[in-house]
Amino acid sequence: MQQYGGQLDEESLCQFCGLRTARIKALYWTGDGYVLLYKRLSNGKFQWPISEAELKLLDSQSFRWLMEGLCIEQKTEIRKGKPKDLF
């Protein structure tokens, strides 16, 4: 089992994944105790770091992609446009 340093505080969601990367566990501190979350993909595997150098802090979009089994580093993104006149 690989272990990477880190501090779990009230702003953190700490995620764990074993050899079967189709399953993920997470600990979330609620102020009076931890909530254990568990998710298993029925088809596919989570993108998971294999070394400490690959660890990343995730923003809310990357976290959503991870939970959906998608690559958290999308090569392209659709940027928000500006409203234009229709006529």
mmCIF file of C-alpha atoms in Angstrom:
data_model
loop_
_atom_site.group_PDB
_atom_site.id
_atom_site.type_symbol
_atom_site.label_atom_id
_atom_site.label_comp_id
_atom_site.label_asym_id
_atom_site.label_seq_id
_atom_site.Cartn_x
_atom_site.Cartn_y
_atom_site.Cartn_z
ATOM 1 C CA MET A 1 0.000 0.000 0.000
ATOM 2 C CA GLN A 2 1.331 3.418 -0.931
ATOM 3 C CA GLN A 3 0.849 6.270 1.482
ATOM 4 C CA TYR A 4 1.177 9.937 0.704
ATOM 5 C CA GLY A 5 1.293 12.658 3.309
ATOM 6 C CA GLY A 6 -1.560 15.026 3.774
ATOM 7 C CA GLN A 7 -3.702 16.624 6.398
ATOM 8 C CA LEU A 8 -7.413 15.949 6.706
ATOM 9 C CA ASP A 9 -9.214 19.009 8.013
ATOM 10 C CA GLU A 10 -12.699 20.467 7.792
ATOM 11 C CA GLU A 11 -12.040 21.740 4.270
ATOM 12 C CA SER A 12 -10.809 18.376 2.964
ATOM 13 C CA LEU A 13 -12.206 15.341 1.250
ATOM 14 C CA CYS A 14 -9.599 12.601 1.385
ATOM 15 C CA GLN A 15 -9.966 9.870 -1.256
ATOM 16 C CA PHE A 16 -8.556 6.357 -1.293
ATOM 17 C CA CYS A 17 -8.325 3.749 -4.013
ATOM 18 C CA GLY A 18 -6.891 0.245 -3.829
ATOM 19 C CA LEU A 19 -5.692 -2.079 -6.550
ATOM 20 C CA ARG A 20 -9.187 -2.287 -7.978
ATOM 21 C CA THR A 21 -9.439 1.220 -9.334
ATOM 22 C CA ALA A 22 -13.104 0.747 -10.115
ATOM 23 C CA ARG A 23 -13.797 1.406 -6.412
ATOM 24 C CA ILE A 24 -13.116 4.585 -4.498
ATOM 25 C CA LYS A 25 -13.533 5.509 -0.838
ATOM 26 C CA ALA A 26 -13.481 8.978 0.692
ATOM 27 C CA LEU A 27 -13.451 10.504 4.170
ATOM 28 C CA TYR A 28 -15.169 13.817 4.812
ATOM 29 C CA TRP A 29 -15.003 15.615 8.168
ATOM 30 C CA THR A 30 -18.372 17.083 9.247
ATOM 31 C CA GLY A 31 -17.213 18.775 12.451
ATOM 32 C CA ASP A 32 -18.295 16.040 14.834
ATOM 33 C CA GLY A 33 -17.130 12.963 12.937
ATOM 34 C CA TYR A 34 -16.202 11.510 9.580
ATOM 35 C CA VAL A 35 -18.527 10.452 6.783
ATOM 36 C CA LEU A 36 -17.304 7.493 4.741
ATOM 37 C CA LEU A 37 -18.266 7.631 1.073
ATOM 38 C CA TYR A 38 -17.934 4.681 -1.312
ATOM 39 C CA LYS A 39 -18.444 4.501 -5.057
ATOM 40 C CA ARG A 40 -17.985 1.605 -7.479
ATOM 41 C CA LEU A 41 -18.060 2.063 -11.225
ATOM 42 C CA SER A 42 -20.003 -0.692 -12.931
ATOM 43 C CA ASN A 43 -18.030 -0.238 -16.145
ATOM 44 C CA GLY A 44 -14.528 1.232 -16.226
ATOM 45 C CA LYS A 45 -11.944 2.443 -13.757
ATOM 46 C CA PHE A 46 -11.143 5.687 -11.984
ATOM 47 C CA GLN A 47 -8.138 7.679 -13.188
ATOM 48 C CA TRP A 48 -5.877 7.339 -10.169
ATOM 49 C CA PRO A 49 -2.312 8.545 -9.449
ATOM 50 C CA ILE A 50 0.346 5.853 -9.265
ATOM 51 C CA SER A 51 3.023 8.019 -7.647
ATOM 52 C CA GLU A 52 3.251 10.948 -5.266
ATOM 53 C CA ALA A 53 4.337 13.160 -8.183
ATOM 54 C CA GLU A 54 0.921 12.580 -9.817
ATOM 55 C CA LEU A 55 -1.089 13.794 -6.791
ATOM 56 C CA LYS A 56 -3.298 16.794 -7.522
ATOM 57 C CA LEU A 57 -5.667 19.098 -5.732
ATOM 58 C CA LEU A 58 -8.968 18.898 -7.563
ATOM 59 C CA ASP A 59 -11.361 21.724 -8.262
ATOM 60 C CA SER A 60 -15.089 20.973 -8.288
ATOM 61 C CA GLN A 61 -15.149 20.283 -12.063
ATOM 62 C CA SER A 62 -12.217 17.849 -11.918
ATOM 63 C CA PHE A 63 -13.792 16.105 -8.926
ATOM 64 C CA ARG A 64 -17.054 15.671 -10.855
ATOM 65 C CA TRP A 65 -15.163 14.228 -13.830
ATOM 66 C CA LEU A 66 -13.282 11.837 -11.526
ATOM 67 C CA MET A 67 -16.531 10.631 -9.918
ATOM 68 C CA GLU A 68 -17.997 10.035 -13.392
ATOM 69 C CA GLY A 69 -14.968 7.952 -14.385
ATOM 70 C CA LEU A 70 -13.685 10.575 -16.831
ATOM 71 C CA CYS A 71 -10.161 11.885 -17.334
ATOM 72 C CA ILE A 72 -9.645 14.866 -15.027
ATOM 73 C CA GLU A 73 -7.320 16.559 -17.502
ATOM 74 C CA GLN A 74 -9.498 17.249 -20.500
ATOM 75 C CA LYS A 75 -7.496 18.219 -23.588
ATOM 76 C CA THR A 76 -10.037 20.765 -24.707
ATOM 77 C CA GLU A 77 -12.872 22.570 -23.071
ATOM 78 C CA ILE A 78 -15.799 24.559 -24.320
ATOM 79 C CA ARG A 79 -15.245 28.090 -23.163
ATOM 80 C CA LYS A 80 -18.097 30.286 -22.122
ATOM 81 C CA GLY A 81 -19.131 32.651 -24.874
ATOM 82 C CA LYS A 82 -20.388 36.168 -24.798
ATOM 83 C CA PRO A 83 -23.989 36.994 -25.634
ATOM 84 C CA LYS A 84 -24.406 38.300 -29.187
ATOM 85 C CA ASP A 85 -27.204 39.969 -31.046
ATOM 86 C CA LEU A 86 -29.383 37.494 -32.890
ATOM 87 C CA PHE A 87 -30.254 39.921 -35.671
#
